[in-house]
Structures are given as structure tokens and as C-alpha cells.
């Protein structure tokens, strides 16, 4: 799981997005912030609550220059069917990548090999294609998109302000830290 500060691997996939099937590769996120939001399967229980929560934050993420892709080992056809049959999933505007071969899921080391399903995993990727943050939770623990937004804001801040870091619970506009010899033992 030593993926932090590593470049994402090349991939090619088909996604369902806004009523269409689109091709997606790593080149589509070059120069942009991106979130890869892995989940076990369509037509399940915790997954739609998480994907709907991300959908509720998608406009804000877009304003921050972040593209979002949900990824499961279902097909893009299944994503379309789920989108058309669920009151929660129908509000999704971001790309829903089908990964039936598990290639992308394995690239992010998020595959449950014995089940052929993705872990509940989130990756924040910077404009250089470098993984800056990741979160993996157990099957029954849903993620919180508002905290995802906070983490992206912190990653963007640190990228734009070399020499500064964001402390625990940091929110946009709050004080940051500038690590130095003088700061050692003062916190």
C-alpha cells in the first residue's frame, strides 16, 4: 500500500457519464486534480449512499478544478442501468468507470482478489498524476464527501504554498504551519 507519492499507472476504460458512454484514460486527467472513488458493486446498500454524497458535492469539486470518477468492477452497461433505476444514482453527473477486468482496481491496489470486487477506497490525484491521499474503509463503513472536499482543499493548499503544511482538522482559511527548527517542540 505504498501508493502515496507514486504516479498512477496507465489505464483505458469505458465510463457512463451524463447519458453517454465515454472512453477514459490517464491522459484525461493530465494537468487536473482527480478523485478515483472505488466501491464494491452497483445495486448494493452503502455504495449508493456514498456515490450520492459525492454527487451532492460534485459542483463544488468542479469549481475546485477536480474531476471525479467512481470505479467498480461492474460494466459501464450496469452503471447505466443503475443510473436509470435509482433515485440516488440518477443525480450523478461524474463518470462511472466500468472495470470488469479489474485492471484499474488492481493498479490502485484496491482489489479484493477472492471476490473480484473493489475495496471501498478513495484516491486524490494531483495534476501531475501523483497520488496525494488515499482512504480505504471496511465494507460496512461509508465515506464522507465533505471530508473528501476538505482533504482536497488541503492538498491544493500545500501544493500552492511550498513550505507550509495543514494541521489536523484544517479548513480553508485557517492557520497553517511552516515546519522549521524553531517550531520543533512548540506545538
PDB file of C-alpha atoms in Angstrom:
ATOM      1  CA  UNK A   1       0.000   0.000   0.000  1.00  0.00           C
ATOM      2  CA  UNK A   2       2.917   2.364  -0.613  1.00  0.00           C
ATOM      3  CA  UNK A   3       0.962   4.338  -3.222  1.00  0.00           C
ATOM      4  CA  UNK A   4       1.264   7.828  -1.725  1.00  0.00           C
ATOM      5  CA  UNK A   5       3.564   9.999  -3.874  1.00  0.00           C
ATOM      6  CA  UNK A   6       3.502   7.497  -6.743  1.00  0.00           C
ATOM      7  CA  UNK A   7       2.269   8.157 -10.265  1.00  0.00           C
ATOM      8  CA  UNK A   8      -0.938   6.435 -11.340  1.00  0.00           C
ATOM      9  CA  UNK A   9      -0.499   3.658 -13.864  1.00  0.00           C
ATOM     10  CA  UNK A  10      -1.782   3.944 -17.430  1.00  0.00           C
ATOM     11  CA  UNK A  11      -5.309   2.689 -17.987  1.00  0.00           C
ATOM     12  CA  UNK A  12      -8.095   2.678 -20.558  1.00  0.00           C
ATOM     13  CA  UNK A  13     -11.743   2.137 -19.704  1.00  0.00           C
ATOM     14  CA  UNK A  14     -15.307   2.944 -20.645  1.00  0.00           C
ATOM     15  CA  UNK A  15     -17.442   5.041 -18.335  1.00  0.00           C
ATOM     16  CA  UNK A  16     -21.078   6.056 -18.214  1.00  0.00           C
ATOM     17  CA  UNK A  17     -21.387   9.828 -17.887  1.00  0.00           C
ATOM     18  CA  UNK A  18     -24.395  12.073 -18.386  1.00  0.00           C
ATOM     19  CA  UNK A  19     -26.291   9.638 -20.595  1.00  0.00           C
ATOM     20  CA  UNK A  20     -23.330   8.569 -22.743  1.00  0.00           C
ATOM     21  CA  UNK A  21     -20.564   6.006 -22.812  1.00  0.00           C
ATOM     22  CA  UNK A  22     -17.156   7.679 -22.893  1.00  0.00           C
ATOM     23  CA  UNK A  23     -13.600   6.402 -23.136  1.00  0.00           C
ATOM     24  CA  UNK A  24     -11.367   7.384 -20.225  1.00  0.00           C
ATOM     25  CA  UNK A  25      -7.567   7.117 -19.870  1.00  0.00           C
ATOM     26  CA  UNK A  26      -4.972   8.578 -17.545  1.00  0.00           C
ATOM     27  CA  UNK A  27      -4.369  11.254 -20.212  1.00  0.00           C
ATOM     28  CA  UNK A  28      -7.840  12.668 -19.463  1.00  0.00           C
ATOM     29  CA  UNK A  29      -6.696  13.822 -16.036  1.00  0.00           C
ATOM     30  CA  UNK A  30      -3.277  15.170 -17.028  1.00  0.00           C
ATOM     31  CA  UNK A  31      -2.931  18.665 -15.591  1.00  0.00           C
ATOM     32  CA  UNK A  32      -6.056  18.293 -13.420  1.00  0.00           C
ATOM     33  CA  UNK A  33      -6.908  17.225  -9.902  1.00  0.00           C
ATOM     34  CA  UNK A  34      -8.850  13.965  -9.845  1.00  0.00           C
ATOM     35  CA  UNK A  35     -10.618  11.654  -7.441  1.00  0.00           C
ATOM     36  CA  UNK A  36     -10.919   7.928  -8.063  1.00  0.00           C
ATOM     37  CA  UNK A  37     -13.735   6.666  -5.854  1.00  0.00           C
ATOM     38  CA  UNK A  38     -13.749   2.847  -5.765  1.00  0.00           C
ATOM     39  CA  UNK A  39     -16.695   0.876  -4.410  1.00  0.00           C
ATOM     40  CA  UNK A  40     -17.632  -2.828  -4.360  1.00  0.00           C
ATOM     41  CA  UNK A  41     -20.718  -3.078  -6.571  1.00  0.00           C
ATOM     42  CA  UNK A  42     -23.754  -1.434  -8.151  1.00  0.00           C
ATOM     43  CA  UNK A  43     -27.239  -2.184  -6.762  1.00  0.00           C
ATOM     44  CA  UNK A  44     -25.960  -2.549  -3.197  1.00  0.00           C
ATOM     45  CA  UNK A  45     -26.529  -0.729   0.093  1.00  0.00           C
ATOM     46  CA  UNK A  46     -23.735   1.540   1.373  1.00  0.00           C
ATOM     47  CA  UNK A  47     -22.406   2.259  -2.136  1.00  0.00           C
ATOM     48  CA  UNK A  48     -25.348   4.351  -3.384  1.00  0.00           C
ATOM     49  CA  UNK A  49     -25.267   6.473  -0.237  1.00  0.00           C
ATOM     50  CA  UNK A  50     -21.593   7.250  -0.847  1.00  0.00           C
ATOM     51  CA  UNK A  51     -21.939   7.908  -4.573  1.00  0.00           C
ATOM     52  CA  UNK A  52     -24.962  10.124  -3.922  1.00  0.00           C
ATOM     53  CA  UNK A  53     -22.983  12.060  -1.297  1.00  0.00           C
ATOM     54  CA  UNK A  54     -20.186  12.669  -3.821  1.00  0.00           C
ATOM     55  CA  UNK A  55     -22.825  13.708  -6.382  1.00  0.00           C
ATOM     56  CA  UNK A  56     -24.109  16.297  -3.889  1.00  0.00           C
ATOM     57  CA  UNK A  57     -20.569  17.785  -3.747  1.00  0.00           C
ATOM     58  CA  UNK A  58     -19.743  17.439  -7.452  1.00  0.00           C
ATOM     59  CA  UNK A  59     -20.465  21.072  -8.405  1.00  0.00           C
ATOM     60  CA  UNK A  60     -18.155  22.268  -5.617  1.00  0.00           C
ATOM     61  CA  UNK A  61     -15.457  19.822  -6.697  1.00  0.00           C
ATOM     62  CA  UNK A  62     -15.762  21.028 -10.300  1.00  0.00           C
ATOM     63  CA  UNK A  63     -15.287  24.647  -9.124  1.00  0.00           C
ATOM     64  CA  UNK A  64     -12.111  23.452  -7.384  1.00  0.00           C
ATOM     65  CA  UNK A  65     -10.854  22.002 -10.685  1.00  0.00           C
ATOM     66  CA  UNK A  66     -11.387  18.388  -9.620  1.00  0.00           C
ATOM     67  CA  UNK A  67     -12.693  15.637 -11.884  1.00  0.00           C
ATOM     68  CA  UNK A  68     -14.362  12.661 -10.210  1.00  0.00           C
ATOM     69  CA  UNK A  69     -14.557   9.058 -11.357  1.00  0.00           C
ATOM     70  CA  UNK A  70     -16.339   6.322  -9.473  1.00  0.00           C
ATOM     71  CA  UNK A  71     -14.945   2.863 -10.220  1.00  0.00           C
ATOM     72  CA  UNK A  72     -16.306  -0.618  -9.636  1.00  0.00           C
ATOM     73  CA  UNK A  73     -15.753  -3.959 -11.299  1.00  0.00           C
ATOM     74  CA  UNK A  74     -19.234  -3.738 -12.810  1.00  0.00           C
ATOM     75  CA  UNK A  75     -19.567  -2.881 -16.511  1.00  0.00           C
ATOM     76  CA  UNK A  76     -20.455   0.535 -17.897  1.00  0.00           C
ATOM     77  CA  UNK A  77     -23.742  -1.069 -19.035  1.00  0.00           C
ATOM     78  CA  UNK A  78     -24.570  -1.935 -15.431  1.00  0.00           C
ATOM     79  CA  UNK A  79     -23.751   1.640 -14.393  1.00  0.00           C
ATOM     80  CA  UNK A  80     -26.232   2.902 -16.997  1.00  0.00           C
ATOM     81  CA  UNK A  81     -28.952   0.542 -15.748  1.00  0.00           C
ATOM     82  CA  UNK A  82     -28.321   1.563 -12.130  1.00  0.00           C
ATOM     83  CA  UNK A  83     -28.352   5.253 -13.092  1.00  0.00           C
ATOM     84  CA  UNK A  84     -31.739   4.794 -14.752  1.00  0.00           C
ATOM     85  CA  UNK A  85     -33.309   2.816 -11.895  1.00  0.00           C
ATOM     86  CA  UNK A  86     -32.146   4.567  -8.704  1.00  0.00           C
ATOM     87  CA  UNK A  87     -33.386   7.900  -7.351  1.00  0.00           C
ATOM     88  CA  UNK A  88     -29.981   8.363  -5.690  1.00  0.00           C
ATOM     89  CA  UNK A  89     -27.737   7.342  -8.578  1.00  0.00           C
ATOM     90  CA  UNK A  90     -29.706   9.314 -11.198  1.00  0.00           C
ATOM     91  CA  UNK A  91     -28.250  12.580  -9.795  1.00  0.00           C
ATOM     92  CA  UNK A  92     -24.662  11.513 -10.590  1.00  0.00           C
ATOM     93  CA  UNK A  93     -23.022  13.745 -13.209  1.00  0.00           C
ATOM     94  CA  UNK A  94     -19.444  12.426 -12.901  1.00  0.00           C
ATOM     95  CA  UNK A  95     -18.010   9.489 -14.836  1.00  0.00           C
ATOM     96  CA  UNK A  96     -18.827   5.994 -13.583  1.00  0.00           C
ATOM     97  CA  UNK A  97     -15.985   3.776 -14.826  1.00  0.00           C
ATOM     98  CA  UNK A  98     -16.640   0.114 -15.544  1.00  0.00           C
ATOM     99  CA  UNK A  99     -13.648  -2.048 -14.644  1.00  0.00           C
ATOM    100  CA  UNK A 100     -14.824  -5.638 -15.284  1.00  0.00           C
ATOM    101  CA  UNK A 101     -11.261  -6.903 -15.802  1.00  0.00           C
ATOM    102  CA  UNK A 102     -10.146  -5.287 -12.534  1.00  0.00           C
ATOM    103  CA  UNK A 103      -7.139  -3.622 -14.193  1.00  0.00           C
ATOM    104  CA  UNK A 104      -7.720  -0.148 -12.750  1.00  0.00           C
ATOM    105  CA  UNK A 105      -8.736  -1.558  -9.384  1.00  0.00           C
ATOM    106  CA  UNK A 106      -5.508  -3.563  -9.248  1.00  0.00           C
ATOM    107  CA  UNK A 107      -3.483  -0.545 -10.428  1.00  0.00           C
ATOM    108  CA  UNK A 108      -4.669   1.237  -7.281  1.00  0.00           C
ATOM    109  CA  UNK A 109      -4.123  -1.888  -5.140  1.00  0.00           C
ATOM    110  CA  UNK A 110      -7.801  -1.877  -4.177  1.00  0.00           C
ATOM    111  CA  UNK A 111      -8.932  -5.323  -5.421  1.00  0.00           C
ATOM    112  CA  UNK A 112     -10.428  -7.983  -3.177  1.00  0.00           C
ATOM    113  CA  UNK A 113      -8.937 -10.834  -5.184  1.00  0.00           C
ATOM    114  CA  UNK A 114     -11.049 -13.540  -3.573  1.00  0.00           C
ATOM    115  CA  UNK A 115     -14.273 -11.684  -4.502  1.00  0.00           C
ATOM    116  CA  UNK A 116     -13.395  -9.838  -7.711  1.00  0.00           C
ATOM    117  CA  UNK A 117     -14.692  -6.624  -6.120  1.00  0.00           C
ATOM    118  CA  UNK A 118     -13.100  -3.277  -5.349  1.00  0.00           C
ATOM    119  CA  UNK A 119     -12.461  -2.162  -1.804  1.00  0.00           C
ATOM    120  CA  UNK A 120     -14.203   0.958  -0.558  1.00  0.00           C
ATOM    121  CA  UNK A 121     -11.224   3.193  -1.467  1.00  0.00           C
ATOM    122  CA  UNK A 122     -10.666   6.849  -2.370  1.00  0.00           C
ATOM    123  CA  UNK A 123      -7.598   8.339  -4.077  1.00  0.00           C
ATOM    124  CA  UNK A 124      -6.822  12.026  -4.569  1.00  0.00           C
ATOM    125  CA  UNK A 125      -4.534  12.547  -7.575  1.00  0.00           C
ATOM    126  CA  UNK A 126      -2.726  15.828  -8.282  1.00  0.00           C
ATOM    127  CA  UNK A 127      -2.278  17.469 -11.722  1.00  0.00           C
ATOM    128  CA  UNK A 128       0.992  15.559 -12.198  1.00  0.00           C
ATOM    129  CA  UNK A 129      -0.804  12.221 -11.784  1.00  0.00           C
ATOM    130  CA  UNK A 130       0.686  11.675  -8.318  1.00  0.00           C
ATOM    131  CA  UNK A 131      -1.429  10.132  -5.556  1.00  0.00           C
ATOM    132  CA  UNK A 132      -1.571  12.651  -2.694  1.00  0.00           C
ATOM    133  CA  UNK A 133      -4.092  10.969  -0.383  1.00  0.00           C
ATOM    134  CA  UNK A 134      -5.927   7.697  -0.038  1.00  0.00           C
ATOM    135  CA  UNK A 135      -8.544   6.230   2.245  1.00  0.00           C
ATOM    136  CA  UNK A 136      -9.720   2.642   2.475  1.00  0.00           C
ATOM    137  CA  UNK A 137     -12.538   1.570   4.757  1.00  0.00           C
ATOM    138  CA  UNK A 138     -14.070  -1.774   5.672  1.00  0.00           C
ATOM    139  CA  UNK A 139     -17.159  -2.993   3.830  1.00  0.00           C
ATOM    140  CA  UNK A 140     -19.731  -1.534   6.235  1.00  0.00           C
ATOM    141  CA  UNK A 141     -18.119   1.893   6.780  1.00  0.00           C
ATOM    142  CA  UNK A 142     -19.305   4.607   4.412  1.00  0.00           C
ATOM    143  CA  UNK A 143     -17.173   7.605   3.499  1.00  0.00           C
ATOM    144  CA  UNK A 144     -17.981  11.316   3.895  1.00  0.00           C
ATOM    145  CA  UNK A 145     -17.688  13.538   0.801  1.00  0.00           C
ATOM    146  CA  UNK A 146     -17.419  16.719   2.897  1.00  0.00           C
ATOM    147  CA  UNK A 147     -14.206  15.363   4.415  1.00  0.00           C
ATOM    148  CA  UNK A 148     -13.008  14.416   0.927  1.00  0.00           C
ATOM    149  CA  UNK A 149     -13.525  18.056  -0.136  1.00  0.00           C
ATOM    150  CA  UNK A 150     -11.595  19.236   2.939  1.00  0.00           C
ATOM    151  CA  UNK A 151      -8.675  16.902   2.138  1.00  0.00           C
ATOM    152  CA  UNK A 152      -8.549  18.095  -1.489  1.00  0.00           C
ATOM    153  CA  UNK A 153      -8.522  21.735  -0.337  1.00  0.00           C
ATOM    154  CA  UNK A 154      -5.626  20.902   1.992  1.00  0.00           C
ATOM    155  CA  UNK A 155      -3.724  19.090  -0.795  1.00  0.00           C
ATOM    156  CA  UNK A 156      -4.280  22.025  -3.150  1.00  0.00           C
ATOM    157  CA  UNK A 157      -3.178  24.497  -0.481  1.00  0.00           C
ATOM    158  CA  UNK A 158       0.036  22.594   0.259  1.00  0.00           C
ATOM    159  CA  UNK A 159       0.807  22.329  -3.471  1.00  0.00           C
ATOM    160  CA  UNK A 160       0.311  26.084  -3.919  1.00  0.00           C
ATOM    161  CA  UNK A 161       2.169  27.093  -0.734  1.00  0.00           C
ATOM    162  CA  UNK A 162       5.522  25.270  -0.543  1.00  0.00           C
ATOM    163  CA  UNK A 163       6.918  25.254   2.958  1.00  0.00           C
ATOM    164  CA  UNK A 164       3.503  25.186   4.635  1.00  0.00           C
ATOM    165  CA  UNK A 165       1.519  22.224   5.932  1.00  0.00           C
ATOM    166  CA  UNK A 166      -2.078  21.822   7.099  1.00  0.00           C
ATOM    167  CA  UNK A 167      -2.632  20.616  10.677  1.00  0.00           C
ATOM    168  CA  UNK A 168      -5.363  18.225  11.830  1.00  0.00           C
ATOM    169  CA  UNK A 169      -8.926  19.358  11.089  1.00  0.00           C
ATOM    170  CA  UNK A 170      -7.594  22.224   8.930  1.00  0.00           C
ATOM    171  CA  UNK A 171     -10.252  24.039   6.952  1.00  0.00           C
ATOM    172  CA  UNK A 172      -9.812  26.572   4.175  1.00  0.00           C
ATOM    173  CA  UNK A 173      -8.797  29.969   5.559  1.00  0.00           C
ATOM    174  CA  UNK A 174      -7.455  28.603   8.832  1.00  0.00           C
ATOM    175  CA  UNK A 175      -3.880  28.897  10.024  1.00  0.00           C
ATOM    176  CA  UNK A 176      -1.273  26.527   8.602  1.00  0.00           C
ATOM    177  CA  UNK A 177       2.156  25.548   9.898  1.00  0.00           C
ATOM    178  CA  UNK A 178       5.604  26.257   8.497  1.00  0.00           C
ATOM    179  CA  UNK A 179       7.838  23.402   9.677  1.00  0.00           C
ATOM    180  CA  UNK A 180      11.184  24.650  10.947  1.00  0.00           C
ATOM    181  CA  UNK A 181      13.793  24.010  13.600  1.00  0.00           C
ATOM    182  CA  UNK A 182      12.225  26.786  15.686  1.00  0.00           C
ATOM    183  CA  UNK A 183       8.821  25.044  15.606  1.00  0.00           C
ATOM    184  CA  UNK A 184      10.132  21.721  16.990  1.00  0.00           C
ATOM    185  CA  UNK A 185       8.534  21.058  20.378  1.00  0.00           C
ATOM    186  CA  UNK A 186       6.349  24.201  20.238  1.00  0.00           C
ATOM    187  CA  UNK A 187       3.124  22.537  19.135  1.00  0.00           C
TER     188      UNK A 187
END
